[in-house]
Structure formats: structure tokens, C-alpha cells
Amino acid sequence: MENAYVVKLGNLYICEVGNDLFGNPYYRMTSIAREACYLHYNEAKETAESIGGKVYRVVLEEVKS
């Protein structure tokens, strides 16, 4: 199972990353952790550096039913 990472800025999480018509990046934020966008480490690190946020690893556990 791979690790997942989220980017947090203050008390907000990134939930969408994209580019506008001119190629400029935009970020949609949310205060709800379950709506956060899960990224690979390199993507999360680059995004955090560009907005001044921090990268957090999400702990994933397999649940057996």
C-alpha cells in the first residue's frame, strides 16, 4: 500500500489543483480533512513549496470486514 500525502496551509487543506486558461496554477481549499486531495510525495512537496504550506503523510490501514 502506497503512502498518501496532503498539503495543509494553516487550517485549510488543498482539495483541487489545476491551471487556468493562461497556464497559471490555482488551488481550491477546504477546511474538511476528508475532502482533501491525496497526492504522491513529490507532487505534495512541490505544491507546498509554491504556496508556503506543509506536507502531511496520511496513515492508511487496511480494514478487514
PDB file of N, CA and C in Angstrom:
ATOM      1  N   MET A   1       0.847  -1.171   0.000  1.00  0.00           N
ATOM      2  CA  MET A   1       0.000   0.000   0.000  1.00  0.00           C
ATOM      3  C   MET A   1       0.896   1.239   0.000  1.00  0.00           C
ATOM      4  N   GLU A   2       0.638   2.155  -0.920  1.00  0.00           N
ATOM      5  CA  GLU A   2       1.443   3.361  -1.033  1.00  0.00           C
ATOM      6  C   GLU A   2       1.034   4.387   0.020  1.00  0.00           C
ATOM      7  N   ASN A   3       1.973   5.272   0.331  1.00  0.00           N
ATOM      8  CA  ASN A   3       1.663   6.372   1.235  1.00  0.00           C
ATOM      9  C   ASN A   3       0.912   7.457   0.474  1.00  0.00           C
ATOM     10  N   ALA A   4       0.075   8.181   1.169  1.00  0.00           N
ATOM     11  CA  ALA A   4      -0.645   9.315   0.602  1.00  0.00           C
ATOM     12  C   ALA A   4      -0.292  10.545   1.421  1.00  0.00           C
ATOM     13  N   TYR A   5      -0.283  11.692   0.776  1.00  0.00           N
ATOM     14  CA  TYR A   5       0.101  12.934   1.430  1.00  0.00           C
ATOM     15  C   TYR A   5      -0.928  14.009   1.130  1.00  0.00           C
ATOM     16  N   VAL A   6      -1.117  14.925   2.081  1.00  0.00           N
ATOM     17  CA  VAL A   6      -1.974  16.094   1.886  1.00  0.00           C
ATOM     18  C   VAL A   6      -1.138  17.337   2.134  1.00  0.00           C
ATOM     19  N   VAL A   7      -1.570  18.444   1.538  1.00  0.00           N
ATOM     20  CA  VAL A   7      -0.911  19.724   1.743  1.00  0.00           C
ATOM     21  C   VAL A   7      -1.843  20.592   2.565  1.00  0.00           C
ATOM     22  N   LYS A   8      -1.302  21.161   3.635  1.00  0.00           N
ATOM     23  CA  LYS A   8      -2.094  21.965   4.547  1.00  0.00           C
ATOM     24  C   LYS A   8      -1.482  23.358   4.655  1.00  0.00           C
ATOM     25  N   LEU A   9      -2.316  24.373   4.597  1.00  0.00           N
ATOM     26  CA  LEU A   9      -1.915  25.761   4.748  1.00  0.00           C
ATOM     27  C   LEU A   9      -2.781  26.356   5.843  1.00  0.00           C
ATOM     28  N   GLY A  10      -2.184  26.553   7.022  1.00  0.00           N
ATOM     29  CA  GLY A  10      -2.981  26.994   8.174  1.00  0.00           C
ATOM     30  C   GLY A  10      -3.932  25.886   8.572  1.00  0.00           C
ATOM     31  N   ASN A  11      -5.239  26.182   8.564  1.00  0.00           N
ATOM     32  CA  ASN A  11      -6.224  25.146   8.887  1.00  0.00           C
ATOM     33  C   ASN A  11      -6.979  24.681   7.645  1.00  0.00           C
ATOM     34  N   LEU A  12      -6.420  24.956   6.456  1.00  0.00           N
ATOM     35  CA  LEU A  12      -7.054  24.562   5.200  1.00  0.00           C
ATOM     36  C   LEU A  12      -6.234  23.507   4.474  1.00  0.00           C
ATOM     37  N   TYR A  13      -6.939  22.604   3.811  1.00  0.00           N
ATOM     38  CA  TYR A  13      -6.317  21.554   3.006  1.00  0.00           C
ATOM     39  C   TYR A  13      -6.579  21.851   1.536  1.00  0.00           C
ATOM     40  N   ILE A  14      -5.649  21.458   0.669  1.00  0.00           N
ATOM     41  CA  ILE A  14      -5.877  21.588  -0.768  1.00  0.00           C
ATOM     42  C   ILE A  14      -6.812  20.467  -1.204  1.00  0.00           C
ATOM     43  N   CYS A  15      -7.884  20.844  -1.918  1.00  0.00           N
ATOM     44  CA  CYS A  15      -8.784  19.806  -2.415  1.00  0.00           C
ATOM     45  C   CYS A  15      -8.831  19.768  -3.936  1.00  0.00           C
ATOM     46  N   GLU A  16      -8.224  20.740  -4.602  1.00  0.00           N
ATOM     47  CA  GLU A  16      -8.157  20.707  -6.064  1.00  0.00           C
ATOM     48  C   GLU A  16      -6.970  21.536  -6.530  1.00  0.00           C
ATOM     49  N   VAL A  17      -6.242  21.011  -7.500  1.00  0.00           N
ATOM     50  CA  VAL A  17      -5.114  21.704  -8.107  1.00  0.00           C
ATOM     51  C   VAL A  17      -5.351  21.712  -9.602  1.00  0.00           C
ATOM     52  N   GLY A  18      -5.169  22.865 -10.218  1.00  0.00           N
ATOM     53  CA  GLY A  18      -5.371  22.935 -11.662  1.00  0.00           C
ATOM     54  C   GLY A  18      -4.674  24.135 -12.253  1.00  0.00           C
ATOM     55  N   ASN A  19      -4.896  24.352 -13.539  1.00  0.00           N
ATOM     56  CA  ASN A  19      -4.349  25.503 -14.253  1.00  0.00           C
ATOM     57  C   ASN A  19      -5.485  26.249 -14.932  1.00  0.00           C
ATOM     58  N   ASP A  20      -5.403  27.595 -14.925  1.00  0.00           N
ATOM     59  CA  ASP A  20      -6.413  28.383 -15.621  1.00  0.00           C
ATOM     60  C   ASP A  20      -6.096  28.443 -17.115  1.00  0.00           C
ATOM     61  N   LEU A  21      -6.833  29.230 -17.858  1.00  0.00           N
ATOM     62  CA  LEU A  21      -6.653  29.305 -19.307  1.00  0.00           C
ATOM     63  C   LEU A  21      -5.272  29.811 -19.717  1.00  0.00           C
ATOM     64  N   PHE A  22      -4.625  30.584 -18.855  1.00  0.00           N
ATOM     65  CA  PHE A  22      -3.318  31.148 -19.161  1.00  0.00           C
ATOM     66  C   PHE A  22      -2.170  30.293 -18.633  1.00  0.00           C
ATOM     67  N   GLY A  23      -2.486  29.137 -18.047  1.00  0.00           N
ATOM     68  CA  GLY A  23      -1.459  28.239 -17.540  1.00  0.00           C
ATOM     69  C   GLY A  23      -1.023  28.527 -16.116  1.00  0.00           C
ATOM     70  N   ASN A  24      -1.690  29.475 -15.457  1.00  0.00           N
ATOM     71  CA  ASN A  24      -1.357  29.800 -14.068  1.00  0.00           C
ATOM     72  C   ASN A  24      -2.013  28.795 -13.129  1.00  0.00           C
ATOM     73  N   PRO A  25      -1.269  28.290 -12.155  1.00  0.00           N
ATOM     74  CA  PRO A  25      -1.865  27.308 -11.240  1.00  0.00           C
ATOM     75  C   PRO A  25      -2.871  27.956 -10.283  1.00  0.00           C
ATOM     76  N   TYR A  26      -3.900  27.182  -9.938  1.00  0.00           N
ATOM     77  CA  TYR A  26      -4.840  27.618  -8.901  1.00  0.00           C
ATOM     78  C   TYR A  26      -5.071  26.459  -7.948  1.00  0.00           C
ATOM     79  N   TYR A  27      -5.465  26.794  -6.731  1.00  0.00           N
ATOM     80  CA  TYR A  27      -5.682  25.800  -5.689  1.00  0.00           C
ATOM     81  C   TYR A  27      -7.016  26.090  -5.014  1.00  0.00           C
ATOM     82  N   ARG A  28      -7.881  25.092  -4.947  1.00  0.00           N
ATOM     83  CA  ARG A  28      -9.130  25.221  -4.200  1.00  0.00           C
ATOM     84  C   ARG A  28      -8.891  24.594  -2.841  1.00  0.00           C
ATOM     85  N   MET A  29      -9.302  25.276  -1.786  1.00  0.00           N
ATOM     86  CA  MET A  29      -9.020  24.838  -0.425  1.00  0.00           C
ATOM     87  C   MET A  29     -10.305  24.414   0.284  1.00  0.00           C
ATOM     88  N   THR A  30     -10.160  23.580   1.304  1.00  0.00           N
ATOM     89  CA  THR A  30     -11.281  23.146   2.133  1.00  0.00           C
ATOM     90  C   THR A  30     -10.815  23.036   3.576  1.00  0.00           C
ATOM     91  N   SER A  31     -11.741  23.179   4.498  1.00  0.00           N
ATOM     92  CA  SER A  31     -11.411  23.014   5.914  1.00  0.00           C
ATOM     93  C   SER A  31     -11.747  21.609   6.408  1.00  0.00           C
ATOM     94  N   ILE A  32     -12.283  20.776   5.533  1.00  0.00           N
ATOM     95  CA  ILE A  32     -12.698  19.419   5.893  1.00  0.00           C
ATOM     96  C   ILE A  32     -11.636  18.430   5.412  1.00  0.00           C
ATOM     97  N   ALA A  33     -11.035  17.702   6.340  1.00  0.00           N
ATOM     98  CA  ALA A  33      -9.913  16.816   6.010  1.00  0.00           C
ATOM     99  C   ALA A  33     -10.302  15.725   5.024  1.00  0.00           C
ATOM    100  N   ARG A  34     -11.495  15.189   5.102  1.00  0.00           N
ATOM    101  CA  ARG A  34     -11.875  14.083   4.211  1.00  0.00           C
ATOM    102  C   ARG A  34     -12.062  14.535   2.764  1.00  0.00           C
ATOM    103  N   GLU A  35     -12.172  15.848   2.525  1.00  0.00           N
ATOM    104  CA  GLU A  35     -12.289  16.372   1.168  1.00  0.00           C
ATOM    105  C   GLU A  35     -10.933  16.729   0.560  1.00  0.00           C
ATOM    106  N   ALA A  36      -9.870  16.538   1.324  1.00  0.00           N
ATOM    107  CA  ALA A  36      -8.529  16.901   0.858  1.00  0.00           C
ATOM    108  C   ALA A  36      -8.111  16.029  -0.311  1.00  0.00           C
ATOM    109  N   CYS A  37      -7.285  16.576  -1.160  1.00  0.00           N
ATOM    110  CA  CYS A  37      -6.725  15.874  -2.313  1.00  0.00           C
ATOM    111  C   CYS A  37      -5.492  15.102  -1.850  1.00  0.00           C
ATOM    112  N   TYR A  38      -5.474  13.796  -2.080  1.00  0.00           N
ATOM    113  CA  TYR A  38      -4.332  12.963  -1.693  1.00  0.00           C
ATOM    114  C   TYR A  38      -3.343  12.912  -2.852  1.00  0.00           C
ATOM    115  N   LEU A  39      -2.086  13.193  -2.554  1.00  0.00           N
ATOM    116  CA  LEU A  39      -1.054  13.305  -3.579  1.00  0.00           C
ATOM    117  C   LEU A  39       0.107  12.381  -3.286  1.00  0.00           C
ATOM    118  N   HIS A  40       0.932  12.141  -4.301  1.00  0.00           N
ATOM    119  CA  HIS A  40       2.213  11.475  -4.091  1.00  0.00           C
ATOM    120  C   HIS A  40       3.154  12.492  -3.465  1.00  0.00           C
ATOM    121  N   TYR A  41       4.219  12.022  -2.830  1.00  0.00           N
ATOM    122  CA  TYR A  41       5.101  12.905  -2.074  1.00  0.00           C
ATOM    123  C   TYR A  41       5.688  14.032  -2.923  1.00  0.00           C
ATOM    124  N   ASN A  42       6.188  13.724  -4.119  1.00  0.00           N
ATOM    125  CA  ASN A  42       6.810  14.756  -4.952  1.00  0.00           C
ATOM    126  C   ASN A  42       5.824  15.851  -5.334  1.00  0.00           C
ATOM    127  N   GLU A  43       4.592  15.466  -5.695  1.00  0.00           N
ATOM    128  CA  GLU A  43       3.562  16.454  -6.026  1.00  0.00           C
ATOM    129  C   GLU A  43       3.223  17.309  -4.822  1.00  0.00           C
ATOM    130  N   ALA A  44       3.084  16.667  -3.666  1.00  0.00           N
ATOM    131  CA  ALA A  44       2.739  17.385  -2.447  1.00  0.00           C
ATOM    132  C   ALA A  44       3.844  18.360  -2.050  1.00  0.00           C
ATOM    133  N   LYS A  45       5.091  17.925  -2.174  1.00  0.00           N
ATOM    134  CA  LYS A  45       6.226  18.771  -1.811  1.00  0.00           C
ATOM    135  C   LYS A  45       6.290  20.006  -2.701  1.00  0.00           C
ATOM    136  N   GLU A  46       6.142  19.826  -4.020  1.00  0.00           N
ATOM    137  CA  GLU A  46       6.179  20.951  -4.952  1.00  0.00           C
ATOM    138  C   GLU A  46       5.042  21.930  -4.685  1.00  0.00           C
ATOM    139  N   THR A  47       3.846  21.408  -4.444  1.00  0.00           N
ATOM    140  CA  THR A  47       2.692  22.258  -4.175  1.00  0.00           C
ATOM    141  C   THR A  47       2.883  23.036  -2.881  1.00  0.00           C
ATOM    142  N   ALA A  48       3.355  22.359  -1.840  1.00  0.00           N
ATOM    143  CA  ALA A  48       3.576  23.020  -0.551  1.00  0.00           C
ATOM    144  C   ALA A  48       4.612  24.125  -0.668  1.00  0.00           C
ATOM    145  N   GLU A  49       5.671  23.888  -1.424  1.00  0.00           N
ATOM    146  CA  GLU A  49       6.698  24.912  -1.613  1.00  0.00           C
ATOM    147  C   GLU A  49       6.153  26.122  -2.353  1.00  0.00           C
ATOM    148  N   SER A  50       5.270  25.906  -3.320  1.00  0.00           N
ATOM    149  CA  SER A  50       4.756  27.023  -4.109  1.00  0.00           C
ATOM    150  C   SER A  50       3.757  27.884  -3.346  1.00  0.00           C
ATOM    151  N   ILE A  51       3.049  27.312  -2.359  1.00  0.00           N
ATOM    152  CA  ILE A  51       2.066  28.110  -1.615  1.00  0.00           C
ATOM    153  C   ILE A  51       2.489  28.413  -0.184  1.00  0.00           C
ATOM    154  N   GLY A  52       3.606  27.836   0.255  1.00  0.00           N
ATOM    155  CA  GLY A  52       4.057  28.081   1.617  1.00  0.00           C
ATOM    156  C   GLY A  52       3.386  27.197   2.650  1.00  0.00           C
ATOM    157  N   GLY A  53       2.847  26.052   2.217  1.00  0.00           N
ATOM    158  CA  GLY A  53       2.179  25.129   3.129  1.00  0.00           C
ATOM    159  C   GLY A  53       3.114  24.032   3.612  1.00  0.00           C
ATOM    160  N   LYS A  54       2.540  23.052   4.294  1.00  0.00           N
ATOM    161  CA  LYS A  54       3.302  21.920   4.814  1.00  0.00           C
ATOM    162  C   LYS A  54       2.698  20.620   4.290  1.00  0.00           C
ATOM    163  N   VAL A  55       3.552  19.599   4.184  1.00  0.00           N
ATOM    164  CA  VAL A  55       3.132  18.280   3.710  1.00  0.00           C
ATOM    165  C   VAL A  55       2.901  17.370   4.920  1.00  0.00           C
ATOM    166  N   TYR A  56       1.785  16.661   4.920  1.00  0.00           N
ATOM    167  CA  TYR A  56       1.476  15.697   5.976  1.00  0.00           C
ATOM    168  C   TYR A  56       1.199  14.341   5.353  1.00  0.00           C
ATOM    169  N   ARG A  57       1.756  13.298   5.963  1.00  0.00           N
ATOM    170  CA  ARG A  57       1.516  11.928   5.496  1.00  0.00           C
ATOM    171  C   ARG A  57       0.233  11.417   6.126  1.00  0.00           C
ATOM    172  N   VAL A  58      -0.586  10.774   5.330  1.00  0.00           N
ATOM    173  CA  VAL A  58      -1.840  10.182   5.801  1.00  0.00           C
ATOM    174  C   VAL A  58      -1.570   8.723   6.108  1.00  0.00           C
ATOM    175  N   VAL A  59      -1.953   8.279   7.276  1.00  0.00           N
ATOM    176  CA  VAL A  59      -1.754   6.880   7.678  1.00  0.00           C
ATOM    177  C   VAL A  59      -2.917   6.059   7.117  1.00  0.00           C
ATOM    178  N   LEU A  60      -2.579   5.088   6.270  1.00  0.00           N
ATOM    179  CA  LEU A  60      -3.575   4.221   5.654  1.00  0.00           C
ATOM    180  C   LEU A  60      -3.523   2.848   6.293  1.00  0.00           C
ATOM    181  N   GLU A  61      -4.677   2.326   6.646  1.00  0.00           N
ATOM    182  CA  GLU A  61      -4.758   0.988   7.215  1.00  0.00           C
ATOM    183  C   GLU A  61      -5.773   0.174   6.418  1.00  0.00           C
ATOM    184  N   GLU A  62      -5.449  -1.082   6.210  1.00  0.00           N
ATOM    185  CA  GLU A  62      -6.373  -1.980   5.543  1.00  0.00           C
ATOM    186  C   GLU A  62      -7.393  -2.451   6.553  1.00  0.00           C
ATOM    187  N   VAL A  63      -8.639  -2.351   6.197  1.00  0.00           N
ATOM    188  CA  VAL A  63      -9.720  -2.763   7.093  1.00  0.00           C
ATOM    189  C   VAL A  63     -10.310  -4.052   6.571  1.00  0.00           C
ATOM    190  N   LYS A  64     -10.362  -5.050   7.425  1.00  0.00           N
ATOM    191  CA  LYS A  64     -10.957  -6.337   7.033  1.00  0.00           C
ATOM    192  C   LYS A  64     -12.371  -6.397   7.566  1.00  0.00           C
ATOM    193  N   SER A  65     -13.271  -6.854   6.710  1.00  0.00           N
ATOM    194  CA  SER A  65     -14.668  -6.941   7.134  1.00  0.00           C
ATOM    195  C   SER A  65     -15.084  -8.354   7.421  1.00  0.00           C
TER     196      SER A  65
END
